[in-house]
Amino acid sequence: MQLAHPKYLWFLLVLIPYIVWYVYHRHKDYASVGLSTTRPFLNLRPTSKIILLHAMFGLRVLLIATLIVIMARPQIHDKWSTVRTEGTDIVLALDISSSMLSRDFSPNRFEAAKKVASQFVAGRENDNIGLVIFAGESLTGVPMTTDNAILTNYINSVNMDMLKDGTAVGDGLATSINRIKEGKAVSKSIILLTDGSNNAGVVDPVTAAEIAKKHGIKVYTIGVGTNGTAPYPTQNAYGGITYTQLPVVIDEATLRTIARTTGGEYFRATDETVLAQIFKQIDALQKTEMDVRNFSHTEDDYTMLAFIALGLILCELIVRNTLLRTIP
């Protein structure tokens, strides 16, 4: 919040002599009568109408103050600005295949991954971050951006129906490389979350890892799933979904190879807490200076004050013509 004309607030000083004038000269506005003594009236308390008369003066003072502030034009202020800061380029590659609905996480792997990804984005103010989703195919959800709000909103809106089912790890990684390879940061990283093995798409995951290595991109892979068995979603004969306890099978060998080839690291996420290790690892990455351009917008914001002023005027008119009505 700012004022377009803050100097107008000096007009508030006019209220000081106005109040002084009211205190010392108010009795001249009303008829008076001379008495030899006022002792019989000393214990009389002011009536409600006398108090209301003073209240009307207070309303008038508040109205003038409100109008002066409106003249100063309160504004919500935004603008374009370019700042020099340190950051890194990151792409989140999120598996949205149907197996991510398994309920070994709360409420399932998919929602847990979205929650952790949103928290991660919220804590990366100076980084260029993009989002890629993949299942049987891959899709760029959000290109590289520093707008955390856009990223968070998109992550929260991702659903299983956006792509055909399957697990195209290689395609997801290749799309992520295409999004991040032209970034200006020295440090470039891809965080790839999946709960299965590559069974769709046209790009081999190890081949994609070799491409990432050539571009100096580190890939941090996360195998999402508990050890042992987990309730997996399966389609029943009636077209509905039932959950069957099945062994958790993650192609850890390929995920380790991807991480090792690119200089990244592999994590097995049996619960959400292990992802904190990844965030700590990302925080330790080499930073590079970059220009971040921010947009801001200026808009007058005195509507509420205008309604208050109108309310004060109506209040005085109503009281003056009812409770404090005078006879000419």
Tab-separated table of C-alpha atoms in Angstrom:
chain	number	residue	atom	x	y	z
A	1	MET	CA	0.000	0.000	0.000
A	2	GLN	CA	1.260	3.488	-0.890
A	3	LEU	CA	-0.124	6.993	-1.438
A	4	ALA	CA	-0.021	8.744	-4.812
A	5	HIS	CA	-0.063	12.184	-3.103
A	6	PRO	CA	1.236	11.727	0.460
A	7	LYS	CA	1.695	15.520	0.870
A	8	TYR	CA	-2.085	15.893	1.008
A	9	LEU	CA	-1.991	14.332	4.471
A	10	TRP	CA	-0.716	17.684	5.765
A	11	PHE	CA	-4.314	18.872	5.415
A	12	LEU	CA	-5.100	16.715	8.440
A	13	LEU	CA	-3.487	19.470	10.529
A	14	VAL	CA	-6.515	21.627	9.708
A	15	LEU	CA	-8.501	19.426	12.070
A	16	ILE	CA	-6.547	20.731	15.067
A	17	PRO	CA	-7.846	24.367	14.908
A	18	TYR	CA	-11.273	23.003	13.963
A	19	ILE	CA	-11.416	20.933	17.140
A	20	VAL	CA	-10.105	23.867	19.234
A	21	TRP	CA	-12.762	26.124	17.729
A	22	TYR	CA	-15.464	23.602	18.577
A	23	VAL	CA	-14.350	23.289	22.205
A	24	TYR	CA	-14.175	27.044	22.898
A	25	HIS	CA	-16.958	28.430	20.745
A	26	ARG	CA	-19.612	25.723	20.640
A	27	HIS	CA	-21.811	27.387	23.312
A	28	LYS	CA	-22.285	30.443	21.085
A	29	ASP	CA	-24.312	28.402	18.607
A	30	TYR	CA	-27.162	27.892	21.073
A	31	ALA	CA	-29.539	30.179	22.976
A	32	SER	CA	-28.548	31.055	26.543
A	33	VAL	CA	-30.143	32.587	29.620
A	34	GLY	CA	-28.495	34.392	32.544
A	35	LEU	CA	-28.884	32.935	36.067
A	36	SER	CA	-27.786	34.238	39.433
A	37	THR	CA	-26.356	30.839	40.347
A	38	THR	CA	-25.881	27.438	38.667
A	39	ARG	CA	-25.517	25.544	41.926
A	40	PRO	CA	-28.809	23.581	41.502
A	41	PHE	CA	-27.514	22.222	38.163
A	42	LEU	CA	-24.066	21.086	39.312
A	43	ASN	CA	-25.084	17.454	39.874
A	44	LEU	CA	-26.949	17.107	36.595
A	45	ARG	CA	-25.394	14.668	34.122
A	46	PRO	CA	-25.270	15.333	30.366
A	47	THR	CA	-28.287	13.925	28.558
A	48	SER	CA	-27.996	11.387	25.747
A	49	LYS	CA	-28.748	14.109	23.215
A	50	ILE	CA	-25.854	16.229	24.474
A	51	ILE	CA	-23.553	13.233	24.101
A	52	LEU	CA	-24.998	12.603	20.640
A	53	LEU	CA	-24.268	16.199	19.636
A	54	HIS	CA	-20.602	15.686	20.516
A	55	ALA	CA	-20.654	12.375	18.643
A	56	MET	CA	-21.922	14.183	15.532
A	57	PHE	CA	-18.933	16.491	15.714
A	58	GLY	CA	-16.656	13.453	15.991
A	59	LEU	CA	-18.301	11.935	12.895
A	60	ARG	CA	-17.700	15.166	10.997
A	61	VAL	CA	-14.026	15.178	11.977
A	62	LEU	CA	-13.698	11.536	10.904
A	63	LEU	CA	-15.444	12.326	7.591
A	64	ILE	CA	-13.031	15.169	6.818
A	65	ALA	CA	-10.042	12.961	7.685
A	66	THR	CA	-11.379	10.191	5.428
A	67	LEU	CA	-11.865	12.595	2.506
A	68	ILE	CA	-8.314	13.917	2.919
A	69	VAL	CA	-6.903	10.365	2.838
A	70	ILE	CA	-8.977	9.664	-0.304
A	71	MET	CA	-7.476	12.806	-1.892
A	72	ALA	CA	-4.021	11.329	-1.162
A	73	ARG	CA	-5.069	8.314	-3.319
A	74	PRO	CA	-4.151	5.088	-1.518
A	75	GLN	CA	-2.814	2.605	-4.070
A	76	ILE	CA	-1.771	-1.006	-4.402
A	77	HIS	CA	1.583	-0.655	-6.106
A	78	ASP	CA	3.257	-3.125	-8.482
A	79	LYS	CA	5.895	-2.618	-11.150
A	80	TRP	CA	8.415	-4.330	-13.382
A	81	SER	CA	11.823	-4.598	-11.747
A	82	THR	CA	14.986	-6.457	-12.606
A	83	VAL	CA	17.163	-7.647	-9.757
A	84	ARG	CA	20.481	-9.451	-9.730
A	85	THR	CA	20.282	-12.581	-7.617
A	86	GLU	CA	21.629	-16.098	-7.220
A	87	GLY	CA	19.706	-19.162	-8.259
A	88	THR	CA	19.672	-22.438	-10.098
A	89	ASP	CA	17.627	-24.090	-12.850
A	90	ILE	CA	15.465	-27.025	-11.773
A	91	VAL	CA	12.880	-29.204	-13.487
A	92	LEU	CA	10.528	-31.408	-11.496
A	93	ALA	CA	9.559	-34.523	-13.485
A	94	LEU	CA	6.510	-36.110	-11.844
A	95	ASP	CA	5.150	-39.577	-12.584
A	96	ILE	CA	1.325	-39.479	-12.792
A	97	SER	CA	0.724	-43.085	-13.851
A	98	SER	CA	-2.161	-44.962	-12.201
A	99	SER	CA	0.194	-46.901	-9.909
A	100	MET	CA	0.891	-43.598	-8.144
A	101	LEU	CA	-2.551	-44.034	-6.570
A	102	SER	CA	-1.148	-46.832	-4.403
A	103	ARG	CA	-2.014	-46.264	-0.773
A	104	ASP	CA	1.276	-46.947	0.948
A	105	PHE	CA	1.544	-43.146	1.312
A	106	SER	CA	-1.158	-40.962	2.843
A	107	PRO	CA	-3.600	-40.668	1.160
A	108	ASN	CA	-1.655	-42.120	-1.804
A	109	ARG	CA	1.694	-41.683	-3.579
A	110	PHE	CA	0.285	-39.195	-6.070
A	111	GLU	CA	-1.130	-36.736	-3.532
A	112	ALA	CA	1.914	-37.097	-1.275
A	113	ALA	CA	4.256	-36.306	-4.197
A	114	LYS	CA	2.163	-33.260	-5.167
A	115	LYS	CA	2.209	-31.995	-1.590
A	116	VAL	CA	5.980	-32.320	-1.240
A	117	ALA	CA	6.555	-30.779	-4.684
A	118	SER	CA	4.409	-27.764	-3.764
A	119	GLN	CA	6.320	-27.271	-0.524
A	120	PHE	CA	9.599	-27.505	-2.411
A	121	VAL	CA	8.557	-24.881	-4.966
A	122	ALA	CA	7.370	-22.510	-2.232
A	123	GLY	CA	10.850	-22.503	-0.705
A	124	ARG	CA	12.749	-21.743	-3.938
A	125	GLU	CA	12.208	-17.998	-4.418
A	126	ASN	CA	15.211	-17.234	-6.652
A	127	ASP	CA	15.262	-20.337	-8.844
A	128	ASN	CA	13.967	-20.958	-12.348
A	129	ILE	CA	11.764	-24.023	-11.978
A	130	GLY	CA	9.797	-25.984	-14.543
A	131	LEU	CA	7.406	-28.907	-14.266
A	132	VAL	CA	7.131	-31.977	-16.504
A	133	ILE	CA	4.546	-34.702	-15.984
A	134	PHE	CA	4.714	-38.150	-17.523
A	135	ALA	CA	2.797	-41.409	-17.645
A	136	GLY	CA	2.490	-43.279	-20.956
A	137	GLU	CA	3.753	-40.051	-22.557
A	138	SER	CA	5.279	-36.822	-21.301
A	139	LEU	CA	4.074	-33.223	-21.176
A	140	THR	CA	5.562	-29.882	-20.150
A	141	GLY	CA	3.176	-28.623	-17.486
A	142	VAL	CA	4.955	-25.335	-16.720
A	143	PRO	CA	8.009	-23.972	-18.615
A	144	MET	CA	10.926	-22.542	-16.655
A	145	THR	CA	9.680	-19.707	-14.464
A	146	THR	CA	10.357	-17.866	-11.213
A	147	ASP	CA	6.623	-17.460	-10.535
A	148	ASN	CA	6.071	-19.861	-7.652
A	149	ALA	CA	2.331	-19.188	-7.575
A	150	ILE	CA	1.839	-20.470	-11.131
A	151	LEU	CA	3.869	-23.592	-10.373
A	152	THR	CA	2.048	-24.330	-7.137
A	153	ASN	CA	-1.378	-23.847	-8.702
A	154	TYR	CA	-0.522	-26.154	-11.590
A	155	ILE	CA	0.904	-28.861	-9.330
A	156	ASN	CA	-2.286	-28.801	-7.261
A	157	SER	CA	-4.407	-29.093	-10.418
A	158	VAL	CA	-2.565	-32.088	-11.920
A	159	ASN	CA	-4.746	-35.203	-12.211
A	160	MET	CA	-4.444	-38.721	-13.581
A	161	ASP	CA	-6.639	-38.095	-16.623
A	162	MET	CA	-4.199	-35.674	-18.267
A	163	LEU	CA	-2.110	-38.395	-19.972
A	164	LYS	CA	-2.606	-41.958	-21.116
A	165	ASP	CA	-1.491	-44.561	-18.604
A	166	GLY	CA	1.962	-46.115	-18.525
A	167	THR	CA	5.419	-45.170	-17.252
A	168	ALA	CA	7.564	-43.437	-19.868
A	169	VAL	CA	10.542	-42.553	-17.678
A	170	GLY	CA	12.806	-41.936	-20.676
A	171	ASP	CA	10.329	-39.598	-22.366
A	172	GLY	CA	9.788	-37.703	-19.123
A	173	LEU	CA	13.523	-37.248	-18.703
A	174	ALA	CA	14.018	-36.202	-22.336
A	175	THR	CA	11.265	-33.578	-22.103
A	176	SER	CA	12.824	-32.254	-18.906
A	177	ILE	CA	16.206	-31.940	-20.634
A	178	ASN	CA	14.654	-29.951	-23.476
A	179	ARG	CA	13.099	-27.546	-20.978
A	180	ILE	CA	16.247	-26.912	-18.927
A	181	LYS	CA	19.187	-27.191	-21.330
A	182	GLU	CA	18.962	-23.552	-22.503
A	183	GLY	CA	18.860	-22.166	-18.974
A	184	LYS	CA	21.388	-19.466	-18.001
A	185	ALA	CA	22.276	-20.906	-14.602
A	186	VAL	CA	25.525	-22.799	-14.206
A	187	SER	CA	23.784	-25.365	-12.026
A	188	LYS	CA	21.025	-27.350	-13.767
A	189	SER	CA	19.173	-30.193	-12.080
A	190	ILE	CA	16.253	-32.502	-12.752
A	191	ILE	CA	14.359	-34.170	-9.926
A	192	LEU	CA	12.570	-37.229	-11.297
A	193	LEU	CA	9.938	-38.999	-9.187
A	194	THR	CA	8.568	-42.362	-10.269
A	195	ASP	CA	7.221	-45.516	-8.666
A	196	GLY	CA	7.831	-48.050	-11.418
A	197	SER	CA	9.954	-49.000	-14.397
A	198	ASN	CA	10.063	-47.728	-17.960
A	199	ASN	CA	7.341	-49.539	-19.958
A	200	ALA	CA	6.199	-46.893	-22.465
A	201	GLY	CA	7.487	-44.081	-24.645
A	202	VAL	CA	10.191	-43.992	-27.311
A	203	VAL	CA	13.286	-42.787	-25.403
A	204	ASP	CA	15.440	-45.158	-23.389
A	205	PRO	CA	16.038	-43.762	-19.861
A	206	VAL	CA	19.798	-44.487	-19.937
A	207	THR	CA	20.109	-42.804	-23.339
A	208	ALA	CA	18.316	-39.767	-21.946
A	209	ALA	CA	20.753	-39.778	-19.021
A	210	GLU	CA	23.703	-39.673	-21.439
A	211	ILE	CA	22.142	-36.649	-23.143
A	212	ALA	CA	21.696	-34.946	-19.774
A	213	LYS	CA	25.338	-35.585	-18.970
A	214	LYS	CA	26.453	-33.887	-22.206
A	215	HIS	CA	24.491	-30.777	-21.213
A	216	GLY	CA	25.903	-30.752	-17.686
A	217	ILE	CA	22.533	-31.566	-16.130
A	218	LYS	CA	22.409	-33.547	-12.892
A	219	VAL	CA	19.466	-35.879	-12.412
A	220	TYR	CA	18.261	-36.755	-8.912
A	221	THR	CA	16.030	-39.813	-9.131
A	222	ILE	CA	13.479	-40.844	-6.514
A	223	GLY	CA	11.917	-44.281	-6.314
A	224	VAL	CA	8.556	-43.741	-4.629
A	225	GLY	CA	7.153	-46.714	-2.727
A	226	THR	CA	7.401	-48.561	0.548
A	227	ASN	CA	9.409	-51.743	1.026
A	228	GLY	CA	7.450	-55.006	0.700
A	229	THR	CA	3.867	-54.822	-0.518
A	230	ALA	CA	1.371	-52.027	-1.026
A	231	PRO	CA	-2.329	-51.693	-1.976
A	232	TYR	CA	-2.252	-51.102	-5.761
A	233	PRO	CA	-5.271	-49.875	-7.748
A	234	THR	CA	-6.668	-52.436	-10.191
A	235	GLN	CA	-9.702	-52.203	-12.446
A	236	ASN	CA	-12.451	-54.692	-11.667
A	237	ALA	CA	-14.931	-56.304	-14.045
A	238	TYR	CA	-17.461	-53.507	-13.481
A	239	GLY	CA	-15.091	-50.718	-14.513
A	240	GLY	CA	-14.429	-49.586	-10.950
A	241	ILE	CA	-11.210	-49.488	-8.971
A	242	THR	CA	-10.298	-51.978	-6.274
A	243	TYR	CA	-7.086	-52.128	-4.270
A	244	THR	CA	-5.025	-55.303	-4.198
A	245	GLN	CA	-1.995	-55.932	-2.022
A	246	LEU	CA	0.914	-56.443	-4.451
A	247	PRO	CA	4.727	-56.397	-4.183
A	248	VAL	CA	6.356	-53.001	-4.685
A	249	VAL	CA	8.594	-53.263	-7.741
A	250	ILE	CA	10.755	-50.251	-8.658
A	251	ASP	CA	13.494	-50.361	-11.301
A	252	GLU	CA	16.092	-49.073	-8.874
A	253	ALA	CA	18.958	-50.285	-11.071
A	254	THR	CA	17.940	-47.937	-13.908
A	255	LEU	CA	17.252	-45.045	-11.557
A	256	ARG	CA	20.675	-45.503	-9.951
A	257	THR	CA	22.294	-45.605	-13.387
A	258	ILE	CA	20.581	-42.368	-14.420
A	259	ALA	CA	21.743	-40.608	-11.253
A	260	ARG	CA	25.272	-41.977	-11.421
A	261	THR	CA	25.693	-41.114	-15.106
A	262	THR	CA	24.698	-37.490	-14.580
A	263	GLY	CA	26.466	-36.936	-11.256
A	264	GLY	CA	23.220	-36.860	-9.312
A	265	GLU	CA	21.963	-39.141	-6.571
A	266	TYR	CA	19.299	-41.811	-6.154
A	267	PHE	CA	16.840	-41.808	-3.244
A	268	ARG	CA	14.331	-44.441	-2.189
A	269	ALA	CA	11.335	-42.604	-0.798
A	270	THR	CA	9.522	-44.958	1.533
A	271	ASP	CA	7.821	-41.923	3.083
A	272	GLU	CA	7.742	-38.158	2.703
A	273	THR	CA	10.555	-37.384	5.125
A	274	VAL	CA	13.258	-38.780	2.843
A	275	LEU	CA	12.476	-36.018	0.314
A	276	ALA	CA	13.928	-33.512	2.770
A	277	GLN	CA	17.316	-35.026	1.913
A	278	ILE	CA	16.784	-34.055	-1.715
A	279	PHE	CA	15.906	-30.490	-0.802
A	280	LYS	CA	19.047	-30.257	1.292
A	281	GLN	CA	21.075	-31.593	-1.620
A	282	ILE	CA	19.546	-29.044	-4.010
A	283	ASP	CA	20.282	-26.239	-1.538
A	284	ALA	CA	23.963	-27.203	-1.671
A	285	LEU	CA	24.126	-26.896	-5.450
A	286	GLN	CA	26.406	-24.307	-7.006
A	287	LYS	CA	24.549	-21.039	-7.538
A	288	THR	CA	24.965	-18.596	-10.388
A	289	GLU	CA	24.039	-14.941	-10.706
A	290	MET	CA	21.039	-14.230	-12.890
A	291	ASP	CA	18.675	-11.385	-13.697
A	292	VAL	CA	15.169	-11.939	-12.361
A	293	ARG	CA	12.478	-9.656	-13.774
A	294	ASN	CA	9.454	-9.110	-11.568
A	295	PHE	CA	6.150	-7.537	-12.598
A	296	SER	CA	4.142	-5.236	-10.364
A	297	HIS	CA	0.959	-3.232	-10.969
A	298	THR	CA	-0.388	0.024	-9.513
A	299	GLU	CA	-4.099	0.347	-8.800
A	300	ASP	CA	-6.095	2.875	-6.757
A	301	ASP	CA	-7.518	1.249	-3.635
A	302	TYR	CA	-9.769	3.703	-1.796
A	303	THR	CA	-13.156	2.116	-2.446
A	304	MET	CA	-13.574	1.095	1.187
A	305	LEU	CA	-12.704	4.605	2.375
A	306	ALA	CA	-15.278	6.052	-0.031
A	307	PHE	CA	-17.969	3.760	1.387
A	308	ILE	CA	-16.952	4.799	4.921
A	309	ALA	CA	-17.261	8.484	3.977
A	310	LEU	CA	-20.691	7.876	2.417
A	311	GLY	CA	-21.773	5.999	5.528
A	312	LEU	CA	-20.690	8.863	7.785
A	313	ILE	CA	-22.624	11.397	5.686
A	314	LEU	CA	-25.787	9.248	5.746
A	315	CYS	CA	-25.405	8.666	9.477
A	316	GLU	CA	-25.245	12.394	10.238
A	317	LEU	CA	-28.176	13.180	7.935
A	318	ILE	CA	-30.344	10.535	9.591
A	319	VAL	CA	-29.466	11.569	13.147
A	320	ARG	CA	-29.839	15.306	12.400
A	321	ASN	CA	-33.307	14.737	10.951
A	322	THR	CA	-34.558	12.364	13.643
A	323	LEU	CA	-33.047	12.347	17.134
A	324	LEU	CA	-31.469	15.804	16.861
A	325	ARG	CA	-34.139	17.446	14.764
A	326	THR	CA	-34.635	21.138	15.631
A	327	ILE	CA	-37.621	23.429	15.243
A	328	PRO	CA	-36.927	26.634	13.256
